[in-house]
Amino acid sequence: MTGLAIYRTRIAPEWIDYNGHLRDAYYGLIASLAVDSLMDRLGLDARYREESHCTLYTVEMHMHFLREIGAGDCVQVMARILGSDEKRIHAALELLREDGRETAATCEMMLLHVHQSAPPRTTAFPQQVAAAIAELRRTSAAMPPSGPGSRRMELPSR
Amino acid sequence: MTGLAIYRTRIAPEWIDYNGHLRDAYYGLIASLAVDSLMDRLGLDARYREESHCTLYTVEMHMHFLREIGAGDCVQVMARILGSDEKRIHAALELLREDGRETAATCEMMLLHVHQSAPPRTTAFPQQVAAAIAELRRTSAAMPPSGPGSRRMELPSR
């Protein structure tokens, strides 16, 4: 378990699929809601978004599904910042099942700061947000990964 | 637009987030529902799952978000099989906005055939399913990719 504890949720019954466990897409919804919490922590909250017309767009997401999650389970999400520049955040999330503190999934996301003009355009983070990103990156980037990271996916050809 | 047209859906209003467009996780839900359709096409349908106690688990998913999708949009999903072995399918999906036939997202998934014993164990596809996978792979693997594929995600360190 590494990073900042950023979000916690109980699994909703409607997130369970015909296999009897959490549908893959709802791991993604938990990650997405955790990014909302991360945005609040970094100063990219609802008030900021309303006043600046700026927000984050997810441009890329790579998830590894490591363990099943069942109905009624609670999941805790830990966040790290692996990299950043003036308008991007490369974040890593870890979804932990609260029963045994086991890693149920790991996820990397590339998040882009966008001004929602028409068309939307990328724009640099304001100074205070950049400082908050740098601080979380400083404390979390070097933490050991808890699972596989993003990579090229392939099977041996045959 | 390449591959087998496998699934189509209209965007539900509750899938729209505070940015005014489809939340990232619901691109994933559309991909997940498209995999259900792909399973039906390959003979891994509800009846098969019930009789065999076998199903597919998603073990990895990498998505690129290329264009916004709005409320009321219709999305068509195209599927290709990039690779396979006796118990795994490496699938590529493309989400197209029906208005301009533009690619809104591309996605790769690694899917694993599992017998849902306790604990679940991987198991080979039955012959008929393997033949269906091979046939779709034969007709779709060489089609040109319509967007970026899976890869290691990173920002230059600074």
mmCIF file of C-alpha atoms in Angstrom:
data_model
loop_
_atom_site.group_PDB
_atom_site.id
_atom_site.type_symbol
_atom_site.label_atom_id
_atom_site.label_comp_id
_atom_site.label_asym_id
_atom_site.label_seq_id
_atom_site.Cartn_x
_atom_site.Cartn_y
_atom_site.Cartn_z
ATOM 1 C CA MET A 1 0.000 0.000 0.000
ATOM 2 C CA THR A 2 1.707 3.158 -1.169
ATOM 3 C CA GLY A 3 0.693 6.727 -1.848
ATOM 4 C CA LEU A 4 -1.946 9.092 -0.586
ATOM 5 C CA ALA A 5 -5.243 7.561 0.615
ATOM 6 C CA ILE A 6 -7.533 9.530 -1.657
ATOM 7 C CA TYR A 7 -10.890 7.794 -1.915
ATOM 8 C CA ARG A 8 -12.963 5.032 -0.390
ATOM 9 C CA THR A 9 -16.180 3.411 -1.559
ATOM 10 C CA ARG A 10 -18.415 0.443 -0.903
ATOM 11 C CA ILE A 11 -19.254 -1.653 -3.970
ATOM 12 C CA ALA A 12 -22.781 -0.954 -5.213
ATOM 13 C CA PRO A 13 -24.885 -4.034 -6.057
ATOM 14 C CA GLU A 14 -25.524 -2.763 -9.604
ATOM 15 C CA TRP A 15 -21.769 -2.836 -10.304
ATOM 16 C CA ILE A 16 -21.721 -6.654 -10.095
ATOM 17 C CA ASP A 17 -21.881 -8.512 -13.418
ATOM 18 C CA TYR A 18 -22.935 -11.996 -14.519
ATOM 19 C CA ASN A 19 -19.605 -13.354 -13.279
ATOM 20 C CA GLY A 20 -20.680 -12.493 -9.725
ATOM 21 C CA HIS A 21 -18.045 -9.840 -9.132
ATOM 22 C CA LEU A 22 -17.261 -6.223 -9.931
ATOM 23 C CA ARG A 23 -17.517 -5.562 -13.684
ATOM 24 C CA ASP A 24 -14.203 -4.338 -15.140
ATOM 25 C CA ALA A 25 -15.663 -0.960 -16.088
ATOM 26 C CA TYR A 26 -16.590 -0.229 -12.468
ATOM 27 C CA TYR A 27 -12.993 -0.614 -11.366
ATOM 28 C CA GLY A 28 -12.576 2.233 -13.841
ATOM 29 C CA LEU A 29 -15.446 4.206 -12.291
ATOM 30 C CA ILE A 30 -13.811 3.892 -8.857
ATOM 31 C CA ALA A 31 -10.538 5.134 -10.374
ATOM 32 C CA SER A 32 -12.389 8.013 -12.052
ATOM 33 C CA LEU A 33 -14.090 9.060 -8.803
ATOM 34 C CA ALA A 34 -10.718 8.813 -7.045
ATOM 35 C CA VAL A 35 -9.284 11.242 -9.603
ATOM 36 C CA ASP A 36 -12.092 13.660 -8.685
ATOM 37 C CA SER A 37 -10.879 13.432 -5.069
ATOM 38 C CA LEU A 38 -7.298 13.928 -6.195
ATOM 39 C CA MET A 39 -8.392 17.045 -8.106
ATOM 40 C CA ASP A 40 -9.989 18.396 -4.920
ATOM 41 C CA ARG A 41 -6.706 17.816 -3.088
ATOM 42 C CA LEU A 42 -4.677 19.596 -5.750
ATOM 43 C CA GLY A 43 -6.919 22.662 -5.924
ATOM 44 C CA LEU A 44 -8.694 21.631 -9.131
ATOM 45 C CA ASP A 45 -12.027 21.442 -7.312
ATOM 46 C CA ALA A 46 -15.526 22.413 -8.446
ATOM 47 C CA ARG A 47 -15.026 26.086 -7.528
ATOM 48 C CA TYR A 48 -11.761 26.249 -9.474
ATOM 49 C CA ARG A 49 -13.375 24.569 -12.466
ATOM 50 C CA GLU A 50 -16.328 26.959 -12.392
ATOM 51 C CA GLU A 51 -14.233 30.102 -12.058
ATOM 52 C CA SER A 52 -11.470 29.173 -14.505
ATOM 53 C CA HIS A 53 -13.407 27.045 -17.002
ATOM 54 C CA CYS A 54 -10.425 24.708 -16.717
ATOM 55 C CA THR A 55 -10.505 21.020 -15.837
ATOM 56 C CA LEU A 56 -8.649 17.751 -16.368
ATOM 57 C CA TYR A 57 -9.279 15.466 -19.331
ATOM 58 C CA THR A 58 -8.174 11.840 -19.126
ATOM 59 C CA VAL A 59 -6.220 11.095 -22.273
ATOM 60 C CA GLU A 60 -4.957 7.606 -21.480
ATOM 61 C CA MET A 61 -5.643 4.887 -18.914
ATOM 62 C CA HIS A 62 -3.999 1.502 -18.392
ATOM 63 C CA MET A 63 -5.409 -0.821 -15.749
ATOM 64 C CA HIS A 64 -4.331 -4.221 -14.469
ATOM 65 C CA PHE A 65 -7.064 -6.296 -12.839
ATOM 66 C CA LEU A 66 -5.393 -8.416 -10.167
ATOM 67 C CA ARG A 67 -8.122 -9.697 -7.858
ATOM 68 C CA GLU A 68 -11.887 -10.051 -7.870
ATOM 69 C CA ILE A 69 -13.955 -7.569 -5.871
ATOM 70 C CA GLY A 70 -17.342 -8.704 -4.587
ATOM 71 C CA ALA A 71 -20.661 -7.175 -3.605
ATOM 72 C CA GLY A 72 -20.419 -5.384 -0.288
ATOM 73 C CA ASP A 73 -16.627 -5.119 -0.373
ATOM 74 C CA CYS A 74 -15.057 -1.784 0.505
ATOM 75 C CA VAL A 75 -12.296 -0.435 -1.680
ATOM 76 C CA GLN A 76 -9.665 2.111 -0.728
ATOM 77 C CA VAL A 77 -7.773 4.010 -3.432
ATOM 78 C CA MET A 78 -4.183 5.183 -3.005
ATOM 79 C CA ALA A 79 -2.737 7.783 -5.379
ATOM 80 C CA ARG A 80 0.783 8.641 -6.467
ATOM 81 C CA ILE A 81 2.088 11.134 -9.009
ATOM 82 C CA LEU A 82 4.755 9.520 -11.163
ATOM 83 C CA GLY A 83 5.445 12.499 -13.386
ATOM 84 C CA SER A 84 4.149 15.914 -14.385
ATOM 85 C CA ASP A 85 4.837 18.870 -16.599
ATOM 86 C CA GLU A 86 3.229 22.285 -16.919
ATOM 87 C CA LYS A 87 -0.070 20.844 -18.156
ATOM 88 C CA ARG A 88 -0.015 17.090 -17.553
ATOM 89 C CA ILE A 89 -0.162 14.706 -14.591
ATOM 90 C CA HIS A 90 0.918 11.070 -14.848
ATOM 91 C CA ALA A 91 -0.849 9.463 -11.899
ATOM 92 C CA ALA A 92 -0.790 5.933 -10.519
ATOM 93 C CA LEU A 93 -3.713 4.556 -8.545
ATOM 94 C CA GLU A 94 -3.974 1.411 -6.486
ATOM 95 C CA LEU A 95 -7.331 -0.152 -5.579
ATOM 96 C CA LEU A 96 -7.142 -2.080 -2.311
ATOM 97 C CA ARG A 97 -9.775 -4.451 -0.993
ATOM 98 C CA GLU A 98 -10.222 -3.431 2.610
ATOM 99 C CA ASP A 99 -10.712 -6.983 3.900
ATOM 100 C CA GLY A 100 -7.138 -8.156 3.499
ATOM 101 C CA ARG A 101 -5.548 -4.898 2.295
ATOM 102 C CA GLU A 102 -4.855 -6.760 -0.929
ATOM 103 C CA THR A 103 -4.214 -4.909 -4.171
ATOM 104 C CA ALA A 104 -7.200 -5.595 -6.433
ATOM 105 C CA ALA A 105 -6.066 -3.395 -9.324
ATOM 106 C CA THR A 106 -3.404 -0.932 -10.363
ATOM 107 C CA CYS A 107 -3.957 1.845 -12.828
ATOM 108 C CA GLU A 108 -1.986 4.566 -14.565
ATOM 109 C CA MET A 109 -3.622 7.650 -16.016
ATOM 110 C CA MET A 110 -2.418 10.562 -18.097
ATOM 111 C CA LEU A 111 -4.406 13.667 -17.218
ATOM 112 C CA LEU A 112 -4.339 16.858 -19.260
ATOM 113 C CA HIS A 113 -5.243 20.366 -18.059
ATOM 114 C CA VAL A 114 -7.719 21.871 -20.506
ATOM 115 C CA HIS A 115 -9.560 25.169 -20.858
ATOM 116 C CA GLN A 116 -13.068 24.297 -21.991
ATOM 117 C CA SER A 117 -13.296 26.844 -24.774
ATOM 118 C CA ALA A 118 -14.699 25.807 -28.161
ATOM 119 C CA PRO A 119 -12.643 23.977 -29.147
ATOM 120 C CA PRO A 120 -11.005 23.056 -25.809
ATOM 121 C CA ARG A 121 -7.326 24.005 -25.544
ATOM 122 C CA THR A 122 -4.588 22.787 -23.257
ATOM 123 C CA THR A 123 -3.302 25.285 -20.741
ATOM 124 C CA ALA A 124 -0.690 25.415 -17.974
ATOM 125 C CA PHE A 125 -1.631 24.755 -14.348
ATOM 126 C CA PRO A 126 -1.834 27.853 -12.164
ATOM 127 C CA GLN A 127 1.124 28.264 -9.805
ATOM 128 C CA GLN A 128 -0.604 27.046 -6.649
ATOM 129 C CA VAL A 129 -1.832 23.872 -8.347
ATOM 130 C CA ALA A 130 1.589 23.254 -9.867
ATOM 131 C CA ALA A 131 3.080 23.514 -6.383
ATOM 132 C CA ALA A 132 0.581 21.014 -4.974
ATOM 133 C CA ILE A 133 1.318 18.594 -7.823
ATOM 134 C CA ALA A 134 5.065 18.976 -7.251
ATOM 135 C CA GLU A 135 4.649 18.330 -3.525
ATOM 136 C CA LEU A 136 2.623 15.119 -4.004
ATOM 137 C CA ARG A 137 5.010 14.016 -6.710
ATOM 138 C CA ARG A 138 7.968 14.651 -4.382
ATOM 139 C CA THR A 139 6.490 12.517 -1.621
ATOM 140 C CA SER A 140 5.082 9.731 -3.786
ATOM 141 C CA ALA A 141 6.960 9.281 -7.062
ATOM 142 C CA ALA A 142 9.722 7.140 -5.615
ATOM 143 C CA MET A 143 7.407 4.836 -3.668
ATOM 144 C CA PRO A 144 7.704 1.278 -4.906
ATOM 145 C CA PRO A 145 4.975 0.230 -7.347
ATOM 146 C CA SER A 146 2.507 -2.236 -5.913
ATOM 147 C CA GLY A 147 1.763 -3.974 -9.179
ATOM 148 C CA PRO A 148 2.478 -3.931 -12.892
ATOM 149 C CA GLY A 149 2.690 -0.585 -14.669
ATOM 150 C CA SER A 150 1.665 0.419 -18.153
ATOM 151 C CA ARG A 151 3.370 -1.408 -20.989
ATOM 152 C CA ARG A 152 2.823 -2.660 -24.481
ATOM 153 C CA MET A 153 0.282 -5.497 -24.426
ATOM 154 C CA GLU A 154 0.898 -8.503 -26.621
ATOM 155 C CA LEU A 155 0.790 -12.261 -26.943
ATOM 156 C CA PRO A 156 3.533 -14.226 -28.670
ATOM 157 C CA SER A 157 2.424 -14.611 -32.268
ATOM 158 C CA ARG A 158 1.668 -18.155 -33.329
ATOM 159 C CA MET B 1 -13.166 2.205 -39.063
ATOM 160 C CA THR B 2 -11.849 -1.327 -38.960
ATOM 161 C CA GLY B 3 -13.016 -4.619 -37.549
ATOM 162 C CA LEU B 4 -16.322 -6.272 -36.752
ATOM 163 C CA ALA B 5 -19.225 -3.960 -35.819
ATOM 164 C CA ILE B 6 -20.029 -5.551 -32.499
ATOM 165 C CA TYR B 7 -22.041 -3.148 -30.366
ATOM 166 C CA ARG B 8 -23.946 0.109 -30.500
ATOM 167 C CA THR B 9 -25.347 2.300 -27.762
ATOM 168 C CA ARG B 10 -26.793 5.725 -27.152
ATOM 169 C CA ILE B 11 -25.109 7.716 -24.378
ATOM 170 C CA ALA B 12 -27.198 7.715 -21.196
ATOM 171 C CA PRO B 13 -27.633 11.115 -19.486
ATOM 172 C CA GLU B 14 -26.248 9.748 -16.199
ATOM 173 C CA TRP B 15 -22.928 8.952 -17.923
ATOM 174 C CA ILE B 16 -22.182 12.673 -18.405
ATOM 175 C CA ASP B 17 -19.884 14.249 -15.824
ATOM 176 C CA TYR B 18 -19.260 17.798 -14.570
ATOM 177 C CA ASN B 19 -17.174 18.480 -17.691
ATOM 178 C CA GLY B 20 -20.330 18.149 -19.776
ATOM 179 C CA HIS B 21 -19.264 15.032 -21.641
ATOM 180 C CA LEU B 22 -18.978 11.286 -21.220
ATOM 181 C CA ARG B 23 -17.029 10.412 -18.031
ATOM 182 C CA ASP B 24 -13.885 8.394 -18.811
ATOM 183 C CA ALA B 25 -15.164 5.352 -16.924
ATOM 184 C CA TYR B 26 -18.220 5.109 -19.173
ATOM 185 C CA TYR B 27 -16.074 4.790 -22.259
ATOM 186 C CA GLY B 28 -14.870 1.727 -20.336
ATOM 187 C CA LEU B 29 -18.425 0.567 -19.676
ATOM 188 C CA ILE B 30 -19.208 0.768 -23.388
ATOM 189 C CA ALA B 31 -16.054 -1.282 -24.099
ATOM 190 C CA SER B 32 -17.079 -3.801 -21.434
ATOM 191 C CA LEU B 33 -20.579 -4.195 -22.892
ATOM 192 C CA ALA B 34 -19.024 -4.572 -26.345
ATOM 193 C CA VAL B 35 -16.905 -7.438 -25.012
ATOM 194 C CA ASP B 36 -20.131 -9.104 -23.851
ATOM 195 C CA SER B 37 -21.354 -8.883 -27.450
ATOM 196 C CA LEU B 38 -18.040 -10.232 -28.702
ATOM 197 C CA MET B 39 -18.406 -13.168 -26.297
ATOM 198 C CA ASP B 40 -21.848 -13.901 -27.745
ATOM 199 C CA ARG B 41 -20.339 -13.906 -31.232
ATOM 200 C CA LEU B 42 -17.550 -16.288 -30.219
ATOM 201 C CA GLY B 43 -19.837 -18.796 -28.494
ATOM 202 C CA LEU B 44 -19.027 -17.651 -24.956
ATOM 203 C CA ASP B 45 -22.620 -16.610 -24.385
ATOM 204 C CA ALA B 46 -24.817 -16.876 -21.286
ATOM 205 C CA ARG B 47 -25.789 -20.467 -22.018
ATOM 206 C CA TYR B 48 -22.156 -21.503 -22.465
ATOM 207 C CA ARG B 49 -21.207 -19.739 -19.243
ATOM 208 C CA GLU B 50 -24.025 -21.399 -17.328
ATOM 209 C CA GLU B 51 -23.316 -24.893 -18.615
ATOM 210 C CA SER B 52 -19.518 -24.777 -18.439
ATOM 211 C CA HIS B 53 -19.018 -22.452 -15.452
ATOM 212 C CA CYS B 54 -16.396 -20.826 -17.668
ATOM 213 C CA THR B 55 -16.174 -17.160 -18.588
ATOM 214 C CA LEU B 56 -13.725 -14.420 -19.548
ATOM 215 C CA TYR B 57 -11.913 -12.278 -16.995
ATOM 216 C CA THR B 58 -10.402 -8.977 -18.106
ATOM 217 C CA VAL B 59 -6.833 -8.915 -16.854
ATOM 218 C CA GLU B 60 -5.596 -5.737 -18.505
ATOM 219 C CA MET B 61 -7.080 -2.746 -20.327
ATOM 220 C CA HIS B 62 -5.402 0.231 -21.997
ATOM 221 C CA MET B 63 -7.579 2.995 -23.400
ATOM 222 C CA HIS B 64 -6.768 6.166 -25.337
ATOM 223 C CA PHE B 65 -9.406 8.903 -25.124
ATOM 224 C CA LEU B 66 -9.284 10.801 -28.402
ATOM 225 C CA ARG B 67 -12.484 12.809 -28.678
ATOM 226 C CA GLU B 68 -15.278 13.983 -26.414
ATOM 227 C CA ILE B 69 -18.622 12.174 -26.536
ATOM 228 C CA GLY B 70 -21.730 14.110 -25.580
ATOM 229 C CA ALA B 71 -25.204 13.435 -24.230
ATOM 230 C CA GLY B 72 -27.429 11.873 -26.854
ATOM 231 C CA ASP B 73 -24.529 10.782 -29.069
ATOM 232 C CA CYS B 74 -24.606 7.258 -30.466
ATOM 233 C CA VAL B 75 -21.452 5.182 -30.312
ATOM 234 C CA GLN B 76 -20.586 2.208 -32.479
ATOM 235 C CA VAL B 77 -17.909 -0.268 -31.342
ATOM 236 C CA MET B 78 -15.689 -2.162 -33.772
ATOM 237 C CA ALA B 79 -13.718 -5.187 -32.582
ATOM 238 C CA ARG B 80 -10.557 -6.863 -33.792
ATOM 239 C CA ILE B 81 -8.565 -9.777 -32.392
ATOM 240 C CA LEU B 82 -4.867 -8.947 -32.423
ATOM 241 C CA GLY B 83 -3.647 -12.170 -30.868
ATOM 242 C CA SER B 84 -4.776 -15.267 -29.030
ATOM 243 C CA ASP B 85 -3.547 -18.480 -27.468
ATOM 244 C CA GLU B 86 -5.342 -21.472 -25.981
ATOM 245 C CA LYS B 87 -6.787 -19.444 -23.109
ATOM 246 C CA ARG B 88 -6.281 -15.753 -23.904
ATOM 247 C CA ILE B 89 -7.669 -13.174 -26.338
ATOM 248 C CA HIS B 90 -5.893 -9.895 -27.073
ATOM 249 C CA ALA B 91 -8.678 -7.726 -28.449
ATOM 250 C CA ALA B 92 -8.698 -4.197 -29.848
ATOM 251 C CA LEU B 93 -11.816 -2.057 -29.729
ATOM 252 C CA GLU B 94 -12.588 1.206 -31.428
ATOM 253 C CA LEU B 95 -15.356 3.522 -30.234
ATOM 254 C CA LEU B 96 -16.781 5.608 -33.070
ATOM 255 C CA ARG B 97 -19.079 8.585 -32.705
ATOM 256 C CA GLU B 98 -21.819 7.959 -35.189
ATOM 257 C CA ASP B 99 -22.207 11.627 -36.176
ATOM 258 C CA GLY B 100 -18.954 11.940 -38.116
ATOM 259 C CA ARG B 101 -17.758 8.339 -37.887
ATOM 260 C CA GLU B 102 -14.839 9.738 -35.923
ATOM 261 C CA THR B 103 -12.786 7.563 -33.604
ATOM 262 C CA ALA B 104 -13.541 8.726 -30.069
ATOM 263 C CA ALA B 105 -11.409 6.126 -28.280
ATOM 264 C CA THR B 106 -9.277 3.072 -28.898
ATOM 265 C CA CYS B 107 -8.809 0.308 -26.394
ATOM 266 C CA GLU B 108 -6.850 -2.909 -26.024
ATOM 267 C CA MET B 109 -7.892 -5.658 -23.643
ATOM 268 C CA MET B 110 -6.345 -8.911 -22.508
ATOM 269 C CA LEU B 111 -9.087 -11.445 -21.762
ATOM 270 C CA LEU B 112 -8.491 -14.717 -19.942
ATOM 271 C CA HIS B 113 -10.692 -17.831 -20.090
ATOM 272 C CA VAL B 114 -11.412 -18.947 -16.529
ATOM 273 C CA HIS B 115 -13.325 -21.789 -14.873
ATOM 274 C CA GLN B 116 -15.138 -20.252 -11.912
ATOM 275 C CA SER B 117 -14.170 -22.898 -9.381
ATOM 276 C CA ALA B 118 -12.970 -21.835 -5.920
ATOM 277 C CA PRO B 119 -10.394 -20.565 -6.545
ATOM 278 C CA PRO B 120 -10.958 -19.784 -10.241
ATOM 279 C CA ARG B 121 -8.518 -21.485 -12.604
ATOM 280 C CA THR B 122 -7.547 -20.741 -16.185
ATOM 281 C CA THR B 123 -8.653 -23.267 -18.772
ATOM 282 C CA ALA B 124 -8.373 -23.756 -22.535
ATOM 283 C CA PHE B 125 -11.150 -22.624 -24.878
ATOM 284 C CA PRO B 126 -13.314 -25.437 -26.254
ATOM 285 C CA GLN B 127 -12.568 -26.310 -29.884
ATOM 286 C CA GLN B 128 -15.539 -24.489 -31.402
ATOM 287 C CA VAL B 129 -14.749 -21.263 -29.570
ATOM 288 C CA ALA B 130 -11.066 -21.530 -30.496
ATOM 289 C CA ALA B 131 -12.111 -21.851 -34.145
ATOM 290 C CA ALA B 132 -14.331 -18.756 -33.920
ATOM 291 C CA ILE B 133 -11.502 -16.779 -32.292
ATOM 292 C CA ALA B 134 -9.073 -17.926 -34.992
ATOM 293 C CA GLU B 135 -11.518 -16.924 -37.731
ATOM 294 C CA LEU B 136 -12.063 -13.402 -36.378
ATOM 295 C CA ARG B 137 -8.349 -13.059 -35.762
ATOM 296 C CA ARG B 138 -7.658 -14.139 -39.352
ATOM 297 C CA THR B 139 -9.984 -11.528 -40.799
ATOM 298 C CA SER B 140 -9.151 -8.660 -38.435
ATOM 299 C CA ALA B 141 -5.616 -8.891 -37.011
ATOM 300 C CA ALA B 142 -3.915 -7.308 -40.005
ATOM 301 C CA MET B 143 -6.371 -4.412 -40.325
ATOM 302 C CA PRO B 144 -4.606 -1.099 -39.765
ATOM 303 C CA PRO B 145 -4.976 0.316 -36.256
ATOM 304 C CA SER B 146 -7.194 3.371 -36.100
ATOM 305 C CA GLY B 147 -5.390 4.979 -33.195
ATOM 306 C CA PRO B 148 -2.605 4.511 -30.694
ATOM 307 C CA GLY B 149 -2.088 1.076 -29.186
ATOM 308 C CA SER B 150 -0.979 0.058 -25.713
ATOM 309 C CA ARG B 151 2.430 1.253 -24.630
ATOM 310 C CA ARG B 152 4.411 2.306 -21.633
ATOM 311 C CA MET B 153 3.071 5.620 -20.356
ATOM 312 C CA GLU B 154 5.542 8.244 -19.224
ATOM 313 C CA LEU B 155 6.478 11.896 -19.181
ATOM 314 C CA PRO B 156 10.064 13.049 -19.609
ATOM 315 C CA SER B 157 11.496 13.381 -16.104
ATOM 316 C CA ARG B 158 12.367 16.896 -15.063
#
